[in-house]
CSV table of C-alpha atoms and ligand atoms in Angstrom, one decimal:
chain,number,residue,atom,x,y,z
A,3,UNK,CA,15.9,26.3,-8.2
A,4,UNK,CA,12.5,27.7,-7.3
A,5,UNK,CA,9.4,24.8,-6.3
A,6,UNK,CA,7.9,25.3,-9.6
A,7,UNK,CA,11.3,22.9,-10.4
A,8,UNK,CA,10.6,22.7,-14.3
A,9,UNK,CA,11.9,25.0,-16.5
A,10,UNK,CA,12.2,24.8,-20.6
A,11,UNK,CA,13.9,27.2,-22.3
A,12,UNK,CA,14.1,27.4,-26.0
A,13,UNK,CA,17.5,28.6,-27.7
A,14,UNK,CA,16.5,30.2,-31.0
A,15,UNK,CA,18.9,32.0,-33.2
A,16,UNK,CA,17.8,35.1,-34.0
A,17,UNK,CA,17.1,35.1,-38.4
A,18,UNK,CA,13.7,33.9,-39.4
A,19,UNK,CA,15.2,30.8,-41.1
A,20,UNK,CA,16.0,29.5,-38.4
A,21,UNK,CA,13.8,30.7,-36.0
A,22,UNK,CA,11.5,27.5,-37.6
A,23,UNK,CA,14.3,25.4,-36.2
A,24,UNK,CA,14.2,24.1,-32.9
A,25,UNK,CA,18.1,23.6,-32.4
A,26,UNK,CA,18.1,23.3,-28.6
A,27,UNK,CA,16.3,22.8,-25.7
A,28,UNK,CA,17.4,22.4,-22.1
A,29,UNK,CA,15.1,21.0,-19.2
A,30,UNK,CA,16.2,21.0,-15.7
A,31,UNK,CA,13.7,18.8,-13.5
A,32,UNK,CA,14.8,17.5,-9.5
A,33,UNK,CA,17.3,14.9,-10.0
A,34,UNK,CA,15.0,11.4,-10.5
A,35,UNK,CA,15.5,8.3,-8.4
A,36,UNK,CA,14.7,4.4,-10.0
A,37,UNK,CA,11.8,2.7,-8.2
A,38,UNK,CA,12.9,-0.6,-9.1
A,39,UNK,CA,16.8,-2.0,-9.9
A,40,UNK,CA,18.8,-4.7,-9.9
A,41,UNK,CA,22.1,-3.7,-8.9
A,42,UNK,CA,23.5,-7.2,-8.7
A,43,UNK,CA,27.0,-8.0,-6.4
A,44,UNK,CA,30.8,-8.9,-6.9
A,45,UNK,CA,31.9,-7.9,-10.1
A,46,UNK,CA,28.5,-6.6,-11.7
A,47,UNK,CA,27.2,-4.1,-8.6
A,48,UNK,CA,31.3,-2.5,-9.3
A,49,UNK,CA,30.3,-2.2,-13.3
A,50,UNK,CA,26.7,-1.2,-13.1
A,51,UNK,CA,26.5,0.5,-9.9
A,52,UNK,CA,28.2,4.2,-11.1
A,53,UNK,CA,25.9,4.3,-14.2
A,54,UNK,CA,23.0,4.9,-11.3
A,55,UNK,CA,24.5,6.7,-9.1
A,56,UNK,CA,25.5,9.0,-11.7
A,57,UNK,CA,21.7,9.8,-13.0
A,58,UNK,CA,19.8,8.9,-10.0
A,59,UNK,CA,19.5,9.8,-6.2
A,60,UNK,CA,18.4,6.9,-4.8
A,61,UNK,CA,17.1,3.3,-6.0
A,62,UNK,CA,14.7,0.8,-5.1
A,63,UNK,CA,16.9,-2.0,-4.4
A,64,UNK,CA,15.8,-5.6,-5.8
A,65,UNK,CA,16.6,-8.3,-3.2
A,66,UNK,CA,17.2,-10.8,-6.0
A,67,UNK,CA,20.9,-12.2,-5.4
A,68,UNK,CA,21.2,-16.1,-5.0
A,69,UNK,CA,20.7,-16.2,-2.1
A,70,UNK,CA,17.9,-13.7,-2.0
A,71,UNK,CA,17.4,-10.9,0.5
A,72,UNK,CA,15.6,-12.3,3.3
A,73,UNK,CA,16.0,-10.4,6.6
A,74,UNK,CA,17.2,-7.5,7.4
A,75,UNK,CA,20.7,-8.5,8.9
A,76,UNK,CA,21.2,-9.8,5.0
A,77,UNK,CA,19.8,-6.2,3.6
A,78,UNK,CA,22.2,-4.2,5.6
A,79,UNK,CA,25.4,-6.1,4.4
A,80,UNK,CA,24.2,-6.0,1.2
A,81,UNK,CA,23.6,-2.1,1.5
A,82,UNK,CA,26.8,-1.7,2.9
A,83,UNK,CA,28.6,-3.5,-0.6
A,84,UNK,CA,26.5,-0.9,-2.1
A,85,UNK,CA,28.0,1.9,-0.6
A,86,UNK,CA,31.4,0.3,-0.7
A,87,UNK,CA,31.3,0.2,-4.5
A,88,UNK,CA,30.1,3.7,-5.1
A,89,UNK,CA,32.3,5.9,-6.9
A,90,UNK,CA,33.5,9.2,-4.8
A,91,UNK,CA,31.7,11.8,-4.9
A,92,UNK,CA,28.3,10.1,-6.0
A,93,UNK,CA,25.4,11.1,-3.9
A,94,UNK,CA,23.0,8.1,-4.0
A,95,UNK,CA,21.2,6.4,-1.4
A,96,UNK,CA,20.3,2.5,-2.0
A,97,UNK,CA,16.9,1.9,-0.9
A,98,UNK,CA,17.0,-2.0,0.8
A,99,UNK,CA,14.4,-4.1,-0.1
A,100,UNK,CA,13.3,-7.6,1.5
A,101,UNK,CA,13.0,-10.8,-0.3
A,102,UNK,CA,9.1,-12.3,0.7
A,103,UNK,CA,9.1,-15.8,1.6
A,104,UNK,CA,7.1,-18.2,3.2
A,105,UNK,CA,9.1,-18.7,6.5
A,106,UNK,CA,9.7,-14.1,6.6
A,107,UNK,CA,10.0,-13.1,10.4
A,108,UNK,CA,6.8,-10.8,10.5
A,109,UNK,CA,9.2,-8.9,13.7
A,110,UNK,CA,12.0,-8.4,11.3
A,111,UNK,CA,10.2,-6.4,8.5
A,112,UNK,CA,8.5,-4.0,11.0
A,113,UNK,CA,11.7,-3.5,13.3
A,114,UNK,CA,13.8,-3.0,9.9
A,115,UNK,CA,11.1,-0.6,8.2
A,116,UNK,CA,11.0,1.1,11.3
A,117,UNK,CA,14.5,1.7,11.9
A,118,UNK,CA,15.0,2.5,7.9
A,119,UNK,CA,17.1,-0.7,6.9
A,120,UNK,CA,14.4,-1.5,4.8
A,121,UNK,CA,11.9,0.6,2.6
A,122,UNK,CA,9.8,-1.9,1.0
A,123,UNK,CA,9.3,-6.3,0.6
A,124,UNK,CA,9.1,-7.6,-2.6
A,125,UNK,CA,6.7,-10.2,-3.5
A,126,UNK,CA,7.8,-12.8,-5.8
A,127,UNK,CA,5.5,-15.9,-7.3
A,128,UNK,CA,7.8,-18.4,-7.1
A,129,UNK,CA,9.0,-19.2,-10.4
A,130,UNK,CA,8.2,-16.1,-11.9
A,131,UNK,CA,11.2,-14.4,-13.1
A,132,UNK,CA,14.8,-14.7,-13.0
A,133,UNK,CA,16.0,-16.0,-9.4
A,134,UNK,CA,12.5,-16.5,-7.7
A,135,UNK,CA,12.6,-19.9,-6.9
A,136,UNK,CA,12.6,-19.0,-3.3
A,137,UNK,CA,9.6,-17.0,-3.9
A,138,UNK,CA,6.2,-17.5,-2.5
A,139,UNK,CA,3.8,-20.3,-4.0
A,140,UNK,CA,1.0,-20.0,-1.5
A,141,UNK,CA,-0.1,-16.8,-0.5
A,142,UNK,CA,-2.1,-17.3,2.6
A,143,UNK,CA,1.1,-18.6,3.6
A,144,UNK,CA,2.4,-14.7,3.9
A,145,UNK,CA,-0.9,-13.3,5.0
A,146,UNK,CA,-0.1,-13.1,8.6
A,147,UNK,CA,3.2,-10.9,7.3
A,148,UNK,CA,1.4,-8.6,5.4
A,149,UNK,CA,-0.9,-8.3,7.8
A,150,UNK,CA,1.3,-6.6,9.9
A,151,UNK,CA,3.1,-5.1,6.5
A,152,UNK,CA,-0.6,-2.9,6.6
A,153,UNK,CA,-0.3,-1.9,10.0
A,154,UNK,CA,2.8,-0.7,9.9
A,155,UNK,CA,2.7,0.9,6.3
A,156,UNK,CA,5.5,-1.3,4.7
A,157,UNK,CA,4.8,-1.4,1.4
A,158,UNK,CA,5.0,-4.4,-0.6
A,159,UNK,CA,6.4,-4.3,-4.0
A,160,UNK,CA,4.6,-6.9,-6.6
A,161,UNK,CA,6.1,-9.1,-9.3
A,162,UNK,CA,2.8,-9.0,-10.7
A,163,UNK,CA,2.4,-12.5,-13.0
A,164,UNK,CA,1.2,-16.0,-12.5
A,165,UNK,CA,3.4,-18.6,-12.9
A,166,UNK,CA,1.1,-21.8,-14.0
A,167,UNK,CA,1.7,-23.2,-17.1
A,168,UNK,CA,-1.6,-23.4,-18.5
A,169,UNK,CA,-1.7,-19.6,-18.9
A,170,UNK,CA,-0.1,-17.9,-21.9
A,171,UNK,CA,2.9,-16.1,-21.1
A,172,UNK,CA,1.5,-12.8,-22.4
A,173,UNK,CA,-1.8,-13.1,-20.5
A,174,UNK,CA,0.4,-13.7,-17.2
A,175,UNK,CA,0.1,-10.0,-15.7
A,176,UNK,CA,-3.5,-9.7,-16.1
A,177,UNK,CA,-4.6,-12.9,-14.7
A,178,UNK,CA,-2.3,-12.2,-11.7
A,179,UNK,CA,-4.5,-8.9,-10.8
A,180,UNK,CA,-7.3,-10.8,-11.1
A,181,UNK,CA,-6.2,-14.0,-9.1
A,182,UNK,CA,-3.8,-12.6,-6.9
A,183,UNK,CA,-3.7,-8.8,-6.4
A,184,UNK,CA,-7.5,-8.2,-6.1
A,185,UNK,CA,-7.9,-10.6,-3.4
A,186,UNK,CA,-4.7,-9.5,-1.3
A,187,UNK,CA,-5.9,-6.0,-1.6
A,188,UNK,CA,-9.2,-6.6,-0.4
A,189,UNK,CA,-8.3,-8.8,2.5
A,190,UNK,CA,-5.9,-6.3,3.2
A,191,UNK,CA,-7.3,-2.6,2.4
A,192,UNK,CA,-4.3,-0.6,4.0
A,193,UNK,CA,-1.6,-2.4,2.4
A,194,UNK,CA,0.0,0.2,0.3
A,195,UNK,CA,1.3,-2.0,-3.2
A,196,UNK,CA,2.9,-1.3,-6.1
A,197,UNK,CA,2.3,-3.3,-8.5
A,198,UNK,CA,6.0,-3.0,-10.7
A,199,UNK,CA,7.0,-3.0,-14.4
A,200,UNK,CA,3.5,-2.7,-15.7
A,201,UNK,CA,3.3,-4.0,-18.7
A,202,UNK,CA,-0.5,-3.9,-19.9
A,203,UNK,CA,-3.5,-1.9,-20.4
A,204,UNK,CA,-5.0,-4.4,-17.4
A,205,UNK,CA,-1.7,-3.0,-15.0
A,206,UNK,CA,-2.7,0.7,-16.0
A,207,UNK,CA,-6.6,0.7,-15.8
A,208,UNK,CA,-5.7,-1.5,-12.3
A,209,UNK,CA,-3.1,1.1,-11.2
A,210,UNK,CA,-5.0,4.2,-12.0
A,211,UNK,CA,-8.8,3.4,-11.6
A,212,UNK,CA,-7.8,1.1,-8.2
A,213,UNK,CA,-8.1,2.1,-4.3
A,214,UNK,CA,-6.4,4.1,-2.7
A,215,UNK,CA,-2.8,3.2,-1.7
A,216,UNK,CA,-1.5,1.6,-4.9
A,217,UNK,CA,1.2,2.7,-7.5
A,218,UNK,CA,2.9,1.2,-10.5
A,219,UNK,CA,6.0,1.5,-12.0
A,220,UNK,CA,6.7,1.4,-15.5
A,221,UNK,CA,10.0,0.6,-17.1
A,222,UNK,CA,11.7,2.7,-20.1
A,223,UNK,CA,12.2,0.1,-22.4
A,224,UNK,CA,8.1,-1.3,-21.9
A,225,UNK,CA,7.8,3.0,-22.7
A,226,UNK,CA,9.6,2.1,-26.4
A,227,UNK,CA,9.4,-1.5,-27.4
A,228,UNK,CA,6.3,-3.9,-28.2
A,229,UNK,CA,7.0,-8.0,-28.8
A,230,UNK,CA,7.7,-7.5,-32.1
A,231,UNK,CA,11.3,-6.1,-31.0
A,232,UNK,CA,11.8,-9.6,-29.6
A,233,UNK,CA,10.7,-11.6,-32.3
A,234,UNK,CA,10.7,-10.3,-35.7
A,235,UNK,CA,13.2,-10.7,-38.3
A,236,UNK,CA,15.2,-12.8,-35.7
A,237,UNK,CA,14.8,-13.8,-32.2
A,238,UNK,CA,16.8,-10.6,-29.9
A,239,UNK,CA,17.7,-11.6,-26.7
A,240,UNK,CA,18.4,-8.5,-25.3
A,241,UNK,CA,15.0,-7.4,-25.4
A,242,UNK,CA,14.0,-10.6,-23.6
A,243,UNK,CA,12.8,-9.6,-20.2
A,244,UNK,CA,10.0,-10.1,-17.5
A,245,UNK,CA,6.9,-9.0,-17.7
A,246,UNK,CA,7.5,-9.7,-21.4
A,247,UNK,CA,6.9,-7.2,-23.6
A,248,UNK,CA,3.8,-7.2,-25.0
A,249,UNK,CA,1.8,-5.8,-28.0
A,250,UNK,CA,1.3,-2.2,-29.0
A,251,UNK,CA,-1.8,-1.1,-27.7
A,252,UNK,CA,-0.5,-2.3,-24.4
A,253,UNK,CA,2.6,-0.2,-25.2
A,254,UNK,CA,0.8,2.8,-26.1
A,255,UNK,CA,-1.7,2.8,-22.4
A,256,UNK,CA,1.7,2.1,-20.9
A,257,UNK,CA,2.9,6.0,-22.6
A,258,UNK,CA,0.1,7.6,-22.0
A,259,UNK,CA,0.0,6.8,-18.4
A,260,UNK,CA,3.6,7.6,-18.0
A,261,UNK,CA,3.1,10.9,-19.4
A,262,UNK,CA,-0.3,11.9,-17.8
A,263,UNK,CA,1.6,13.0,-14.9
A,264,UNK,CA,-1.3,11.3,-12.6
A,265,UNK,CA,1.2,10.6,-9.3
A,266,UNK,CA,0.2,7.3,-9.1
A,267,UNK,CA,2.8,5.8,-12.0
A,268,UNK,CA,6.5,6.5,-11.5
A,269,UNK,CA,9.8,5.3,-13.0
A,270,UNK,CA,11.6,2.0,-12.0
A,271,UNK,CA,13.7,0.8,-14.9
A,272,UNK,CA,14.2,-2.4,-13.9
A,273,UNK,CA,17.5,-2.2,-15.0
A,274,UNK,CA,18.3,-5.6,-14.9
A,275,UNK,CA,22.1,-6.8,-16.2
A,276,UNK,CA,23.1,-10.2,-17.0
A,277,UNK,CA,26.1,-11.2,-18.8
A,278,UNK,CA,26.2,-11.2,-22.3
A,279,UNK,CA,26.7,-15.3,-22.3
A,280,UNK,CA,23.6,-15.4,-20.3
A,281,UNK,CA,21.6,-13.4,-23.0
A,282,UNK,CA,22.5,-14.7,-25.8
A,283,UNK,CA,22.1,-18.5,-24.9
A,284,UNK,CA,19.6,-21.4,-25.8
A,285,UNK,CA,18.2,-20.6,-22.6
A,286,UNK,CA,18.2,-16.8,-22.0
A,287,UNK,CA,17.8,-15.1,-19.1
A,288,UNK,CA,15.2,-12.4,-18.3
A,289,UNK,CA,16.1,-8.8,-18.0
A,290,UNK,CA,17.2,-5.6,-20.3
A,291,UNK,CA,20.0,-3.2,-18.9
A,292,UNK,CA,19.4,0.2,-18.9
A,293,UNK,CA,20.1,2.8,-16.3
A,294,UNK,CA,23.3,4.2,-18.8
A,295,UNK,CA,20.7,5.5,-21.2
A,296,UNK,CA,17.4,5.3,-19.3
A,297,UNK,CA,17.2,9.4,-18.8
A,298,UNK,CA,18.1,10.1,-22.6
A,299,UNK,CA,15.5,7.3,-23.8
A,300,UNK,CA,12.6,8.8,-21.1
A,301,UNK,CA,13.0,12.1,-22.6
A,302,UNK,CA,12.7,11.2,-25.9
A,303,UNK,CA,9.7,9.4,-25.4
A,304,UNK,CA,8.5,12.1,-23.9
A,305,UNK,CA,9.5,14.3,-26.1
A,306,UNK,CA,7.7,12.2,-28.9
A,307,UNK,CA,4.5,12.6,-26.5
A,308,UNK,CA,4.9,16.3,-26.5
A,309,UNK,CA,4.7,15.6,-22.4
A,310,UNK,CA,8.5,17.4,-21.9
A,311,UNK,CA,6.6,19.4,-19.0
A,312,UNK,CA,5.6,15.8,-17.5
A,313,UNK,CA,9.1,14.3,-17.1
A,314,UNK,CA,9.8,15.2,-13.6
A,315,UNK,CA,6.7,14.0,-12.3
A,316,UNK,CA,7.2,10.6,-14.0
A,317,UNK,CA,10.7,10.5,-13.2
A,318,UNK,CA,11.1,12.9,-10.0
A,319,UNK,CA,8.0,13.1,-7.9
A,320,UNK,CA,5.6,10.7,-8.2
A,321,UNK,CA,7.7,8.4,-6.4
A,322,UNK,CA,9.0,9.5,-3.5
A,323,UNK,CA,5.1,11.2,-2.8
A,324,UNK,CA,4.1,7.3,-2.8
A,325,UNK,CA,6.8,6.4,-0.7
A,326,UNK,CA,6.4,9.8,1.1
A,327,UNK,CA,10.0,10.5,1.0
A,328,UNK,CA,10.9,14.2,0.0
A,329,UNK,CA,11.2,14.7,-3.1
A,330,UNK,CA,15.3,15.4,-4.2
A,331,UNK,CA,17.0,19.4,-4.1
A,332,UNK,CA,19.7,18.3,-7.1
A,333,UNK,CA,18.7,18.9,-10.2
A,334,UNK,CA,19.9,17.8,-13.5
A,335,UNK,CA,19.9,19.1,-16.7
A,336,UNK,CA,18.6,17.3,-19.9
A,337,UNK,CA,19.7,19.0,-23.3
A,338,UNK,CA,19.0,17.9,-26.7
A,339,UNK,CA,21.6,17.9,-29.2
A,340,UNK,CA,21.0,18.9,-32.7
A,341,UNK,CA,22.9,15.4,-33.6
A,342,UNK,CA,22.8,12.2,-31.8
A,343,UNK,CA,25.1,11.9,-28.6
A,344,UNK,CA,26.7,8.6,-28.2
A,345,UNK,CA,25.9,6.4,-26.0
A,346,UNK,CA,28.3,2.9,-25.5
A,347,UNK,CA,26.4,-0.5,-27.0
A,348,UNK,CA,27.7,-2.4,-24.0
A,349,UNK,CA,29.4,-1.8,-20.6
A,350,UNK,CA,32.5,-4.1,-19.3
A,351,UNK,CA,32.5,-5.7,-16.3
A,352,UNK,CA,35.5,-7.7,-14.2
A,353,UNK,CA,33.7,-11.1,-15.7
A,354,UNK,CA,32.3,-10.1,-19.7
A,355,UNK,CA,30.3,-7.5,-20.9
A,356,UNK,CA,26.8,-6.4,-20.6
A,357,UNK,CA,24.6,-5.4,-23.7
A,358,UNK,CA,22.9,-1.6,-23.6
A,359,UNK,CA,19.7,-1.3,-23.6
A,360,UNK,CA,19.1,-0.2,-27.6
A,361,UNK,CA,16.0,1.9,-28.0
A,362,UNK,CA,16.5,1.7,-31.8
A,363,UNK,CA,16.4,5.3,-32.4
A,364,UNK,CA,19.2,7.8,-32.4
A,365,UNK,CA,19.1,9.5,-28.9
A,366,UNK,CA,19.6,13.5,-29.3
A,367,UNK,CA,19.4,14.5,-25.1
A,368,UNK,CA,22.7,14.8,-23.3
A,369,UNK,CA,22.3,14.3,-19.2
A,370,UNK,CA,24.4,16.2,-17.1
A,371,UNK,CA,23.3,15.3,-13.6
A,372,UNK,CA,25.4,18.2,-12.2
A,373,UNK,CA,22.8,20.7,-13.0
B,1,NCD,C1,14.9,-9.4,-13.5
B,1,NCD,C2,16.3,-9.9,-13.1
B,1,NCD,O1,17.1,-10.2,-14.1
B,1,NCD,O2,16.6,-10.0,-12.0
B,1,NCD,N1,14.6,-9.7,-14.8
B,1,NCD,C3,13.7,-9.1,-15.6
B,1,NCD,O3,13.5,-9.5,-16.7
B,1,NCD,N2,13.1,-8.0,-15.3
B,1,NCD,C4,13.9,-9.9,-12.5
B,1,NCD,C5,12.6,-9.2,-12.6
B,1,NCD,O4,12.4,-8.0,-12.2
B,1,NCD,O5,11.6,-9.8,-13.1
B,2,ZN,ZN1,13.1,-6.4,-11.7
């Protein structure tokens, strides 16, 4: 595979008719890694764990298990149940992530980024999403951590929303860049942030117009559904995560940054499985699952965006160059089918199953990772 790393090739049969019909395409980009993903433990990290490690090279790691993450002694074990639970012959390297709180051992993250136990801390507001009670409620409280974080180029990876009451749910993201994220950054201009899951036009404008040293992810399913997917014609859980979806011209800032191939916005799927029980509840928890289908759903979007040619940057680049990693020497091959591949609605696991992302469209590319 030569640097250039992107190659399209059209199949056309050879009589005029069909020479109008595009009836395949293959793209072969670098294998992509996930900048953001719950992997879970116990019975969930066995169930979800080979639908990662089958697409992607390595993963952000979210430190989110109850208890959370919170030194590095806790981050290796947790690595190690990783690699435990990979299936043979899968080549994927977790990426450990620690859990900021109040009482974090500024030593610990610099010895553990420094010896590669840890890649990146993840900044919670307490409150803010699924398992983040022990997260951080006043900031200066970590300042002397990220402090160091800057001198020692840890990056710190942001749950970007505010968590008081008194503002709206769907205003959340933007008021945290303002209130939050602006301030840190300034105070502390090294820090290299990324602010995750962008969900706004706010997050995009923030990510791609800021100072140096940021980068956003952006999720697959933010890429394909707007609030009305949660909401209308009956309430679906499964599209219920955090940053909420929100509504379409947020959506459509959110595809064109993704597709603009600018380095500073990368994939994290925030693949984020909960038991179906769990979604489906009075009281539902936060988070979509989606690493099965992520790869097919990205290039169809991208497709849709005539941006095929920007895929690998989005998906295969952009990332490691912000967390100046090399970028991967696997490939894999995407290859759209002239009818719809199919895809399983849920996964089992040991203790019930897990819903599948649905991107309510019929997905036509086929991933082999074995490119
Ligand atoms: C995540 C989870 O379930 O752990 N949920 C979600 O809706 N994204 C937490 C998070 O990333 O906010
Ligand atoms: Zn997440």
């Amino acid at each position: 595979m030569q640097a250039a790393t992107q190659m399209k090739r059209l199949a056309l049969a050879g009589t005029a008719a069909q020479m109008t019909d595009i009836s395949m395409q293959d793209l072969i980009i670098r294998r992509p890694d996930d900048w953001h993903l719950h992997l879970r433990d116990g019975d969930m990290l066995e169930a979800v764990l080979p639908h990662s490690s089958a697409h992607f090279s390595r993963a952000i790691i979210m430190p989110n298990l109850v208890p959370p993450v919170t030194d590095c002694a806790s981050a290796s074990a947790y690595r190690a149940r990783i690699e435990r639970a990979l299936p043979k012959g899968h080549d994927f390297t977790p990426l450990m992530t620690l859990y900021l709180t109040e009482t974090t051992d500024a030593d610990d993250v610099v010895a553990g980024f420094e010896s590669g136990v840890i890649r990146a801390v993840k900044l919670y507001p307490a409150g803010a999403t699924t398992n983040s009670q022990s997260g951080v409620r006043d900031m200066e409280k970590v300042y002397p951590v990220l402090e160091r974080m800057a001198q020692a180029g840890v990056p710190l990876c942001v749950h970007g929303e505010v968590t008081d009451p008194d503002v709206d749910i769907f205003d959340r993201e933007a008021v945290f860049i303002e209130r939050v994220l602006e301030p840190i950054r300034r105070r502390f201009p090294a820090l290299r942030i990324v602010m995750e899951h962008i969900t706004t036009q706010e997050g995009v404008a923030y990510v791609r117009d800021g100072a140096e040293g940021i980068g956003g992810t952006i999720t697959t399913h933010h890429l394909i559904i707007n609030r009305n997917a949660i909401l209308v014609g009956g309430i679906r859980p499964h599209y219920y995560c955090l940053p909420i979806a929100k509504r379409e011209s947020h959506r459509l800032a959110l595809r064109e940054a993704a597709t603009s191939g600018n380095a500073r916005f990368f994939l994290g799927t925030d693949s984020a499985p909960h038991l179906d029980p769990a979604k489906e509840s009075a009281c539902g928890c936060a988070g979509v699952f989606s690493s099965i289908n992520t790869m097919a759903c990205l290039a169809h979007v991208f497709e849709q965006e005539d941006a095929l040619d920007m895929l690998e940057a989005f998906a295969s680049l952009n990332g490691p160059g912000f967390y100046r990693l090399p970028v991967n020497e696997a490939t894999m091959r995407l290859t759209r089918r002239e009818t719809p591949v199919n895809l399983p609605d849920k996964i089992e696991t040991k203790s019930g199953a897990v819903t599948v992302f649905d991107p309510m469209f019929p997905i036509y590319w086929d991933v082999d990772a074995k490119a």
